[in-house]
CSV table of C-alpha atoms in Angstrom, one decimal:
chain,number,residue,atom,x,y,z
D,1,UNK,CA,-31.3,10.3,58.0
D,2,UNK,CA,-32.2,6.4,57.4
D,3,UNK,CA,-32.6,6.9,53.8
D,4,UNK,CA,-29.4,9.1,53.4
D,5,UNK,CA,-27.1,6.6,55.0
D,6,UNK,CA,-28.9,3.9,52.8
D,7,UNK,CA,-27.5,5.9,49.8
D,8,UNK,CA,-24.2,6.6,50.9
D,9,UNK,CA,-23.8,2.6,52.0
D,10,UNK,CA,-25.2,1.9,48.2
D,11,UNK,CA,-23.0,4.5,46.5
D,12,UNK,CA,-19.7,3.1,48.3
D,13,UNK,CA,-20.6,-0.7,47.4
D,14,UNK,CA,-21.1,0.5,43.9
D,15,UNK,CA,-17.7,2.2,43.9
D,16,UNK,CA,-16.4,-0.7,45.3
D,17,UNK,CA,-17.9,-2.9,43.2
D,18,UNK,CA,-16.7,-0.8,40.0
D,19,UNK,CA,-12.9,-0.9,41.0
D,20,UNK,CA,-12.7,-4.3,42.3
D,21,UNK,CA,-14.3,-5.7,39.3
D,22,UNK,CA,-13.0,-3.1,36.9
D,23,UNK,CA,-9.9,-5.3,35.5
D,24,UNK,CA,-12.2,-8.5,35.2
D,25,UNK,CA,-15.0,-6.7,33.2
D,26,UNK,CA,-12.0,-5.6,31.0
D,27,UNK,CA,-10.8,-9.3,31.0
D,28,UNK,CA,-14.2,-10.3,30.1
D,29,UNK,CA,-14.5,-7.8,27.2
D,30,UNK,CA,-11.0,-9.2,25.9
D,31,UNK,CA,-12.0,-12.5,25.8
D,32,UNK,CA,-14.8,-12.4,24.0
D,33,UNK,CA,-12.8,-10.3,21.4
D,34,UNK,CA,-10.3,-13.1,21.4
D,35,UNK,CA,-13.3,-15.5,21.0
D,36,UNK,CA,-14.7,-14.0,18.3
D,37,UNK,CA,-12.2,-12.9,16.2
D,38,UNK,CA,-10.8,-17.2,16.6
D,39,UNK,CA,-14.0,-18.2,15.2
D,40,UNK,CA,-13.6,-16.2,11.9
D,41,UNK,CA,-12.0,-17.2,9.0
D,42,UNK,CA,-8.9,-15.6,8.8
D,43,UNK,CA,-6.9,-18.5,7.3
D,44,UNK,CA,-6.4,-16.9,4.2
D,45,UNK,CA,-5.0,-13.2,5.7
D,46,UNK,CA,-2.6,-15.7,7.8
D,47,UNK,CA,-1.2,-17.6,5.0
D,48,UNK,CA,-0.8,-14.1,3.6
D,49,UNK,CA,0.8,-12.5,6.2
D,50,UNK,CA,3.3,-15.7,7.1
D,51,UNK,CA,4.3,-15.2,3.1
D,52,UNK,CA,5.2,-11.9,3.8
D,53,UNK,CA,6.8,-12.6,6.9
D,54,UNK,CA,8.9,-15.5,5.2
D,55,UNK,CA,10.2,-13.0,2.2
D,56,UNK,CA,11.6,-10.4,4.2
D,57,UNK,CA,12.2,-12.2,7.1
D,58,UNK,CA,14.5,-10.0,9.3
D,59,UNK,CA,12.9,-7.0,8.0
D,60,UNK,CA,9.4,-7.2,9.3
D,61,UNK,CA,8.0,-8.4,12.7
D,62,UNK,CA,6.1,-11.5,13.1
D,63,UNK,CA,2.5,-11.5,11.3
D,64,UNK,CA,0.4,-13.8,12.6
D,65,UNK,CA,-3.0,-13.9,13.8
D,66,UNK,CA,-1.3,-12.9,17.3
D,67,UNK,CA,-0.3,-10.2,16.0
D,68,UNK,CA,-3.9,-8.8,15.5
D,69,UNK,CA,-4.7,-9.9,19.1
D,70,UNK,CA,-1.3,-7.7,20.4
D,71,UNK,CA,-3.4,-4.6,18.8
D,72,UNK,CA,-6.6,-5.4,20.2
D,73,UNK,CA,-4.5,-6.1,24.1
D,74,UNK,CA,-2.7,-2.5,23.0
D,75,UNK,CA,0.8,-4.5,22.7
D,76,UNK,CA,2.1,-2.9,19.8
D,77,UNK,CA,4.9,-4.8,17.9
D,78,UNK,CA,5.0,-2.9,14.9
D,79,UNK,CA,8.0,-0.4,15.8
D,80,UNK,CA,8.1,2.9,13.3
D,81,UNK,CA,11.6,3.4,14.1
D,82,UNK,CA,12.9,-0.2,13.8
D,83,UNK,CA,10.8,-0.4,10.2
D,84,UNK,CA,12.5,2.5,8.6
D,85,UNK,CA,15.7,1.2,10.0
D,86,UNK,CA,15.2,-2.0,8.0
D,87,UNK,CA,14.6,0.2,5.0
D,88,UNK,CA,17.5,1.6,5.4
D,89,UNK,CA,19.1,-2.5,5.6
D,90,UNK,CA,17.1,-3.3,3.0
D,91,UNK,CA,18.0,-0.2,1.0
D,92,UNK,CA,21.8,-0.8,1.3
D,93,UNK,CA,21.4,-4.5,0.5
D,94,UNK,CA,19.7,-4.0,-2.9
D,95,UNK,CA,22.4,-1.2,-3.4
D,96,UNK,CA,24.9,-4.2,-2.9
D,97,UNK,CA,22.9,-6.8,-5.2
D,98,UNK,CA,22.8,-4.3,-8.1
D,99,UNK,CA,26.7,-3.8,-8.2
D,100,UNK,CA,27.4,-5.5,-11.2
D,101,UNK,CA,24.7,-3.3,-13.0
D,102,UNK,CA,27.1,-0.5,-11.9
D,103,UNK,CA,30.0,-2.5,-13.4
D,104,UNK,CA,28.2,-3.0,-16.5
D,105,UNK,CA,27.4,0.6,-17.1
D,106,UNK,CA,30.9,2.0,-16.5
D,107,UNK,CA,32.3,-0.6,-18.2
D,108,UNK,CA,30.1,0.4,-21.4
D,109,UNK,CA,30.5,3.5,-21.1
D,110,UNK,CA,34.4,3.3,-20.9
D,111,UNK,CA,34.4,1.5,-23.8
D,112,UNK,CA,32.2,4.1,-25.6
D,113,UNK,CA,34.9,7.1,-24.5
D,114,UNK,CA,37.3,4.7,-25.7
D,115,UNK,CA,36.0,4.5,-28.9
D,116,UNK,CA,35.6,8.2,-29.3
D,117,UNK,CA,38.5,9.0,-29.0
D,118,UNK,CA,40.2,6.4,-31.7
D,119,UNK,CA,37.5,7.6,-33.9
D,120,UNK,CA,40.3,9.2,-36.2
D,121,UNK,CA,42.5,6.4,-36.7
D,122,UNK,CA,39.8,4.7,-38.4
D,123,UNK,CA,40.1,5.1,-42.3
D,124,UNK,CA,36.1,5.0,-42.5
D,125,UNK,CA,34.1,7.0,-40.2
D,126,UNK,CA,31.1,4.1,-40.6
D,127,UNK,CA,33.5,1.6,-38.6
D,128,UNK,CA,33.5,4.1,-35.8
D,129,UNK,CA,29.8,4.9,-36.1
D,130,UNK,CA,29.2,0.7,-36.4
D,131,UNK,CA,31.3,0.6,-33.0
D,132,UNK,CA,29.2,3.4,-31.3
D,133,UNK,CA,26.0,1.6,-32.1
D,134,UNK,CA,27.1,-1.4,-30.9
D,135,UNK,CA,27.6,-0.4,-27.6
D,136,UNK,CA,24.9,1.7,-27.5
D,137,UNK,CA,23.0,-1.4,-28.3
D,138,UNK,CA,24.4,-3.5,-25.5
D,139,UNK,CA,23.3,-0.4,-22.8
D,140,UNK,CA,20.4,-0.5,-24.4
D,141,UNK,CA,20.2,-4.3,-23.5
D,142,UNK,CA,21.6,-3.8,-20.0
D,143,UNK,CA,18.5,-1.2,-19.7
D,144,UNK,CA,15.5,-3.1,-20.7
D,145,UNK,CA,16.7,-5.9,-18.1
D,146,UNK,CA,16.9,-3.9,-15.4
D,147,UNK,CA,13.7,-2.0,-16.5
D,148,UNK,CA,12.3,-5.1,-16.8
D,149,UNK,CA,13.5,-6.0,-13.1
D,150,UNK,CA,11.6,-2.9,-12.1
D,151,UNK,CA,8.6,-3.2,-14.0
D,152,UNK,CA,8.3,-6.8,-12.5
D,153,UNK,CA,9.3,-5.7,-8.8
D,154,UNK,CA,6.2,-3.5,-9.7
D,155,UNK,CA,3.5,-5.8,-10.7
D,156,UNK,CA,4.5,-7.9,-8.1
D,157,UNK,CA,3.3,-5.3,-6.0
D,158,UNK,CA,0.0,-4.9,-7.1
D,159,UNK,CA,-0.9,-8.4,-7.4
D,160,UNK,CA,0.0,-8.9,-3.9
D,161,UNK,CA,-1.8,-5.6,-2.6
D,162,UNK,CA,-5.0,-6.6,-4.5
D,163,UNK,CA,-4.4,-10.3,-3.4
D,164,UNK,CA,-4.5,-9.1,0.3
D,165,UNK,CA,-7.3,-6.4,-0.1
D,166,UNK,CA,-9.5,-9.0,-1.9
D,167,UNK,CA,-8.7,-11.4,1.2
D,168,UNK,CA,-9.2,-8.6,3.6
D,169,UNK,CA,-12.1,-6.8,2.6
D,170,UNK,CA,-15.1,-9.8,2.7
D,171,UNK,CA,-14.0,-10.1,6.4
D,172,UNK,CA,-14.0,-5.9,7.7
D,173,UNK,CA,-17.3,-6.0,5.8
D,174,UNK,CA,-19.0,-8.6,7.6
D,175,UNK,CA,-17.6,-7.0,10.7
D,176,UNK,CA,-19.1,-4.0,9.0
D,177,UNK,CA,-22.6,-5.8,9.0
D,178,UNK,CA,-21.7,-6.9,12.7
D,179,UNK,CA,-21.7,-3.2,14.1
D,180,UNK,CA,-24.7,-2.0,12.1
D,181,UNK,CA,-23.3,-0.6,9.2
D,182,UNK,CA,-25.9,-2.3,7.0
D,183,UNK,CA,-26.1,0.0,4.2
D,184,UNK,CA,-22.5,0.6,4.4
D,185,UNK,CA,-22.0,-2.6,3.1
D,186,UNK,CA,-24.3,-2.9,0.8
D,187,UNK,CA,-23.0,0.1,-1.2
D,188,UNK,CA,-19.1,-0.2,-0.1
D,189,UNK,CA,-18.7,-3.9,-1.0
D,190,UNK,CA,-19.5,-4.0,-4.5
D,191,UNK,CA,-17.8,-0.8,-5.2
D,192,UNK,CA,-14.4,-1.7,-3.5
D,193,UNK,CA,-14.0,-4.9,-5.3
D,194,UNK,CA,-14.8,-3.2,-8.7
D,195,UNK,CA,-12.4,-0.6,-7.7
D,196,UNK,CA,-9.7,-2.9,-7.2
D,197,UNK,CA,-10.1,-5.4,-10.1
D,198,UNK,CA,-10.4,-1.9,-12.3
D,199,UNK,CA,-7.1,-0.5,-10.6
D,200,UNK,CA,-5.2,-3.3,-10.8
D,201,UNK,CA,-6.2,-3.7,-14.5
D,202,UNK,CA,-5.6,0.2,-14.9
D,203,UNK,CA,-2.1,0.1,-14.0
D,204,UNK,CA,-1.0,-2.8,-15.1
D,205,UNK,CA,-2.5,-3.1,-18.8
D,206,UNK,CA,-2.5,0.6,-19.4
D,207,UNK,CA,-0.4,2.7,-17.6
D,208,UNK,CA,2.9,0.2,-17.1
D,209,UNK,CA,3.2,-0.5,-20.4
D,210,UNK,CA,2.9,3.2,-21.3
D,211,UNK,CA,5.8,4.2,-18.6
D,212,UNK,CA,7.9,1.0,-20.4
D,213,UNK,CA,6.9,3.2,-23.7
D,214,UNK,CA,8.3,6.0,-22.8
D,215,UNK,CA,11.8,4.4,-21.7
D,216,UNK,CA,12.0,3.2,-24.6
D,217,UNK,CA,11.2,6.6,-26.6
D,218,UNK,CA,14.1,8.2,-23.8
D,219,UNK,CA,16.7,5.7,-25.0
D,220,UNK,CA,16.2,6.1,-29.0
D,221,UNK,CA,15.8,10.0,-28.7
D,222,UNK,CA,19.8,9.9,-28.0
D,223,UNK,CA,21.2,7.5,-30.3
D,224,UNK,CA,21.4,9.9,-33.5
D,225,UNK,CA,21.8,13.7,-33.6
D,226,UNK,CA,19.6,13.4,-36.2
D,227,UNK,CA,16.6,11.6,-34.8
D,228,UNK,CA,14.9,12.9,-32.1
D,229,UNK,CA,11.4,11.6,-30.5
D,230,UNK,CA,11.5,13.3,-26.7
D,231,UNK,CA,8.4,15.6,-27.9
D,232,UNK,CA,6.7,12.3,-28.3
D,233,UNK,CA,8.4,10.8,-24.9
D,234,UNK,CA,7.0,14.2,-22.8
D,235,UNK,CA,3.5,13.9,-24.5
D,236,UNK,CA,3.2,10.3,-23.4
D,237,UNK,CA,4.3,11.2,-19.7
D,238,UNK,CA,2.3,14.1,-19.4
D,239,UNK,CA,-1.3,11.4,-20.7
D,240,UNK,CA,-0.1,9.2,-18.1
D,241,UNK,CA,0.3,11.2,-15.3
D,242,UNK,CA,-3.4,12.9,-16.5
D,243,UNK,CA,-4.5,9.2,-16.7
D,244,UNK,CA,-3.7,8.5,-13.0
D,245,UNK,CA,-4.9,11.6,-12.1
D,246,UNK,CA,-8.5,11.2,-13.5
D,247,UNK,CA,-8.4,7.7,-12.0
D,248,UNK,CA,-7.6,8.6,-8.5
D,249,UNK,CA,-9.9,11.9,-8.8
D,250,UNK,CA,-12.6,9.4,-9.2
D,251,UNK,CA,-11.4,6.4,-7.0
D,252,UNK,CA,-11.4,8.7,-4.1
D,253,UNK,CA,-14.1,11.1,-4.6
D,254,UNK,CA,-16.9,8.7,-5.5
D,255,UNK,CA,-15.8,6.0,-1.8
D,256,UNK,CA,-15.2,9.3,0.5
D,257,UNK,CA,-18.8,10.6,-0.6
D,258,UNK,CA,-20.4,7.2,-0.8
D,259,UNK,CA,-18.7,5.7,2.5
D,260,UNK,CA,-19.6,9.3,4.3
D,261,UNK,CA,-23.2,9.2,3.3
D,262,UNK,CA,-23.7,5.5,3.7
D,263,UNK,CA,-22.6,5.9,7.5
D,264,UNK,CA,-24.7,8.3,8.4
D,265,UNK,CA,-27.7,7.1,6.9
D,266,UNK,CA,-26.5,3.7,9.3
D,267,UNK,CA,-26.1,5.7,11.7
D,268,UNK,CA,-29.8,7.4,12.1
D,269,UNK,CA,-31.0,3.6,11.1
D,270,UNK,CA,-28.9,2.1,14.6
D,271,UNK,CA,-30.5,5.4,16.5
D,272,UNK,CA,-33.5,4.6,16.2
D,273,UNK,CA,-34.2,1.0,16.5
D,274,UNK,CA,-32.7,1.2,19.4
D,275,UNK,CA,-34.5,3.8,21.1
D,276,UNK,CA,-37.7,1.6,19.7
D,277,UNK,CA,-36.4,-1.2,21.2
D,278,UNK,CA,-35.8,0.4,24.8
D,279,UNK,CA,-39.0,1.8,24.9
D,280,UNK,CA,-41.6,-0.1,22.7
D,281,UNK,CA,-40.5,-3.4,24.6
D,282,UNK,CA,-40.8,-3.1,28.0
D,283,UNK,CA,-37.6,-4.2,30.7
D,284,UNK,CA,-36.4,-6.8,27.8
D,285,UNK,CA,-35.9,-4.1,25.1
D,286,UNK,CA,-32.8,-1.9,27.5
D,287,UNK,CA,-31.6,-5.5,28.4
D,288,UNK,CA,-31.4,-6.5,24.8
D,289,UNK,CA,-30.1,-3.5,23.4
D,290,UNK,CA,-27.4,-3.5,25.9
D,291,UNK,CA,-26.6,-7.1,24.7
D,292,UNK,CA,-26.6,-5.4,21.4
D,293,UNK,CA,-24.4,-2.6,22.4
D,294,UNK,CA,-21.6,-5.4,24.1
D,295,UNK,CA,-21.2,-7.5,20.8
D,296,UNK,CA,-20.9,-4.7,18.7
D,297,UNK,CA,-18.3,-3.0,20.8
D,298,UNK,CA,-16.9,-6.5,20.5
D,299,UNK,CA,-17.0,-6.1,16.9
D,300,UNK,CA,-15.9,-2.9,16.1
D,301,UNK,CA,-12.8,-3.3,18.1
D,302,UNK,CA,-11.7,-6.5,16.0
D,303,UNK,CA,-12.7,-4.2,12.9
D,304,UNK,CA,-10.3,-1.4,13.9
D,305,UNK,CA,-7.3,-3.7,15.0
D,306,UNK,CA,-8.0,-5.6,11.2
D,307,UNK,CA,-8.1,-2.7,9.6
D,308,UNK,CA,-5.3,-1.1,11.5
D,309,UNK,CA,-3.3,-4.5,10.4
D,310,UNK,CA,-4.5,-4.3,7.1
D,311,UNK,CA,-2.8,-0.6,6.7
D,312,UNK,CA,0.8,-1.6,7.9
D,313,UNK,CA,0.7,-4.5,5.9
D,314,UNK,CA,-0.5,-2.5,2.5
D,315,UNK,CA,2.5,0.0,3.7
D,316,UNK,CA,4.8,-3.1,3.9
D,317,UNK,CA,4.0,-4.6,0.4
D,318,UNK,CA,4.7,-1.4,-1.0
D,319,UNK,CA,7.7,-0.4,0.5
D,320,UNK,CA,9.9,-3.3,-0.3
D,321,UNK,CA,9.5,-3.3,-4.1
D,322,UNK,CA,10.0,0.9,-4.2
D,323,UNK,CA,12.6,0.6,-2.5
D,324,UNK,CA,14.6,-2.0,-4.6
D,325,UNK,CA,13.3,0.1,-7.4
D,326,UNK,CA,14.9,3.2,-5.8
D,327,UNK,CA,17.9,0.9,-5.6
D,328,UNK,CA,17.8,0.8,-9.2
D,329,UNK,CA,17.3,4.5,-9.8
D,330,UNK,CA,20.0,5.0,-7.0
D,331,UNK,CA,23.1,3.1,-9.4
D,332,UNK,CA,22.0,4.5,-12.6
D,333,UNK,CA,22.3,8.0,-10.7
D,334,UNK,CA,25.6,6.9,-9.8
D,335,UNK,CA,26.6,5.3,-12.9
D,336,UNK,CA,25.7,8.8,-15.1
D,337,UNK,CA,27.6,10.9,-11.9
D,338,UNK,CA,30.9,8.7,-12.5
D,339,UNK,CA,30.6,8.7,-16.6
D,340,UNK,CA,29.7,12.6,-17.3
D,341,UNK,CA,33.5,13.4,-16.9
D,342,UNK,CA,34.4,11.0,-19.4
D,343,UNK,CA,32.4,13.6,-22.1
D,344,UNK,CA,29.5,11.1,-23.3
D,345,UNK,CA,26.7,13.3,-23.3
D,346,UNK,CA,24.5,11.0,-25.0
D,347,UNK,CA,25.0,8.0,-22.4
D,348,UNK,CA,24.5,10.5,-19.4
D,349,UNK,CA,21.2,11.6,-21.3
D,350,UNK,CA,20.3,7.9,-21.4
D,351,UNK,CA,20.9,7.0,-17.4
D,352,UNK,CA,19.1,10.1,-16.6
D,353,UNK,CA,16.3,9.3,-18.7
D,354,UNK,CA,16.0,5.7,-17.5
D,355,UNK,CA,16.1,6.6,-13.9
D,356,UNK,CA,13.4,9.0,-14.9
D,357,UNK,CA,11.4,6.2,-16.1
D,358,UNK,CA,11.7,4.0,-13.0
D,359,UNK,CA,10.9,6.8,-11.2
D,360,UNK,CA,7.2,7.0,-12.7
D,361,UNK,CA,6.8,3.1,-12.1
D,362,UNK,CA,7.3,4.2,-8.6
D,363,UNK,CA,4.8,6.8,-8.9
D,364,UNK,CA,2.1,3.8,-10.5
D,365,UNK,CA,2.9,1.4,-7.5
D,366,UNK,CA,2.2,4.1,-4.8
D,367,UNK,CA,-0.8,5.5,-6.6
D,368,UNK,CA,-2.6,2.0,-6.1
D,369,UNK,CA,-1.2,1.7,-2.4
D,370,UNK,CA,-2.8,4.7,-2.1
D,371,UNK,CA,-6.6,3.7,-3.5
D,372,UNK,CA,-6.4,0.9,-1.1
D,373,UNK,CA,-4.7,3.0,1.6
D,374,UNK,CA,-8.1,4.9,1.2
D,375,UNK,CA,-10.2,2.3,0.7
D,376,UNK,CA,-9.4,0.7,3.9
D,377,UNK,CA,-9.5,3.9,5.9
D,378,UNK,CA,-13.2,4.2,4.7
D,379,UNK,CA,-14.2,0.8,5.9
D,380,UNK,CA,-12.8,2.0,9.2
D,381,UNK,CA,-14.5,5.3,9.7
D,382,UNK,CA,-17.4,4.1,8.1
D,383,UNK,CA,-18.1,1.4,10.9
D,384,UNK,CA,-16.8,3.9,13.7
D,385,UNK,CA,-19.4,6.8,12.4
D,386,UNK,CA,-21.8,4.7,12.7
D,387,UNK,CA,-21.2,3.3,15.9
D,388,UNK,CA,-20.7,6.9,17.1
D,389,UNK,CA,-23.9,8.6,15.2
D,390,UNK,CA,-26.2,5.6,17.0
């Protein structure tokens, strides 16, 4: 009867003890988060982050180093709705910026009409084919600067995603090496770097240039009846889009397999030095590998709110140049909707063709958001199937 009331008197201070000290435990666990993640060097992800936040101020919340900390406390400022809604802002506001691109492609195109249609008072038909090609020439012009706007908008892109990645990367992998996830690293650090200097390089020495080439193939396949190239223009599309293709079939494969395999072997490696440690070393061993236990949950939650970071902001770098791409696309849709009436089939062609062509840098900008969409995600659950496997 003693040794029951003993129990219950033990159980009930061990209750008690677990809820009135619940919340500081929690506190505790925070703190040394806080601590920890303070101490690393994260200098240059801030400097990164405060560039974004200074470029499209207004658009994006505050990125800061305390904005890492809100994901790790579970205070969430990153609002879905309120960051599509800023598209949207955003959206409109490029429309706005680009309206003398509209002005410039009606205006050319009523001139062309214009010119058709005076095209018998001129004694020789050469003056009025002269005429054509001049303006033709001039949209031609108007194109390859707003391509070029494009293009840029599009490389920017890419330098800053691999910027950040590159910045990013060195510091989830050591957090990586932190929660056991030795051979993780050792296989996923050299790989991801290679992956992104070789992307980077992919799409903007090879592919880019190709989508610029086959603009350009669009735009002469329509200035003569005579002349035609857009066999040539679909051939080149059709090795691009194969080209990205094989890249990302490769990209992806080769880190899902490696990242998978490499976790579990971490995994089984985590397992079972610490079941030698509990049992081979007497009382120390379970209060070391506890220790153990503490600091990398410590670490693995500042890995998941970096890496959860590291995601928005890779969607963030991305979606503000498509979308002032789109932008583009959006007024030369526009511009070919308001001149088909006026009976220039050629200059529709042309608008269509170019908005085409802007389309497929979009399509280059989000294949490499992608890759390091992916490549991040890997670090993630590479660290957590670890964690979980041990």
């Amino acid at each position: 009867m003693k040794k029951n009331l003993y129990v219950m008197i033990i159980t009930v201070l061990i209750i008690f003890f677990n809820i009135f000290f619940s919340k500081t435990c929690l506190a505790d666990i925070t703190d040394e988060v806080e601590k920890q993640l303070k101490e690393m060097e994260l200098n240059r992800i801030n400097s990164f982050l405060q560039e974004i936040e200074k470029e499209y101020e207004g658009y994006v919340p505050s990125f800061d180093i305390n904005f890492i900390l809100d994901f790790i406390r579970g205070k969430n400022r990153f609002d879905v709705k309120n960051f599509f809604i800023s598209l949207f802002e955003y959206f409109f506001k490029e429309i706005k910026a680009n309206y003398a691109l509209l002005a410039k492609l009606i205006a050319m195109a009523v001139v062309f009409a214009v010119l058709k249609n005076m095209e018998l008072n001129f004694e020789n038909n050469n003056i009025s084919n002269l005429a054509h090609s001049v303006v033709y020439m001039v949209l031609i012009i108007i194109a390859v600067q707003s391509f070029y706007v494009a293009i840029s908008a599009g490389k920017n892109a890419i330098d800053r995603m691999v910027a950040f990645v590159q910045s990013l990367v060195p510091v989830m992998m050591s957090l990586l090496l932190a929660v056991g996830g030795k051979v993780s690293n050792a296989v996923l650090h050299p790989y991801i770097f290679a992956a992104i200097t070789a992307s980077s390089t992919w799409i903007k020495d090879i592919i880019l240039p190709i989508v610029l080439l086959i603009a350009i193939l669009n735009i002469v396949n329509n200035i003569s009846d005579s002349f035609h190239v857009s066999q040539l223009a679909t051939l080149m599309k059709q090795i691009m889009i194969l080209l990205i293709g094989i890249f990302l079939c490769v990209f992806l494969g080769t880190i899902v397999v490696t990242g998978a395999a490499a976790s579990a072997v971490d995994g089984i490696f985590i397992r079972t030095m610490k079941f030698a440690s509990k049992n081979l070393i007497p009382i120390v061993g379970g209060v070391f590998a506890d220790t153990v236990d503490a600091v990398i949950g410590c670490s693995l939650i500042i890995k998941n709110a970096l890496s959860l970071v590291g995601l928005i902001v890779v969607i963030v770098i991305t979606a503000f140049p498509v979308i002032k791409i789109f932008s583009i696309i959006f007024i030369y849709r526009i511009a070919a909707a308001v001149i088909q009436p006026l009976g220039e089939k050629s200059l529709v062609k042309s608008l269509e063709d170019i908005a085409n062509s802007l389309v497929l840098v979009i399509i280059c900008v989000a294949s490499v958001s992608i890759m390091f969409f992916i490549a991040i995600t890997v670090i993630l659950s590479a660290g957590n199937a670890a964690t979980m496997m041990r």
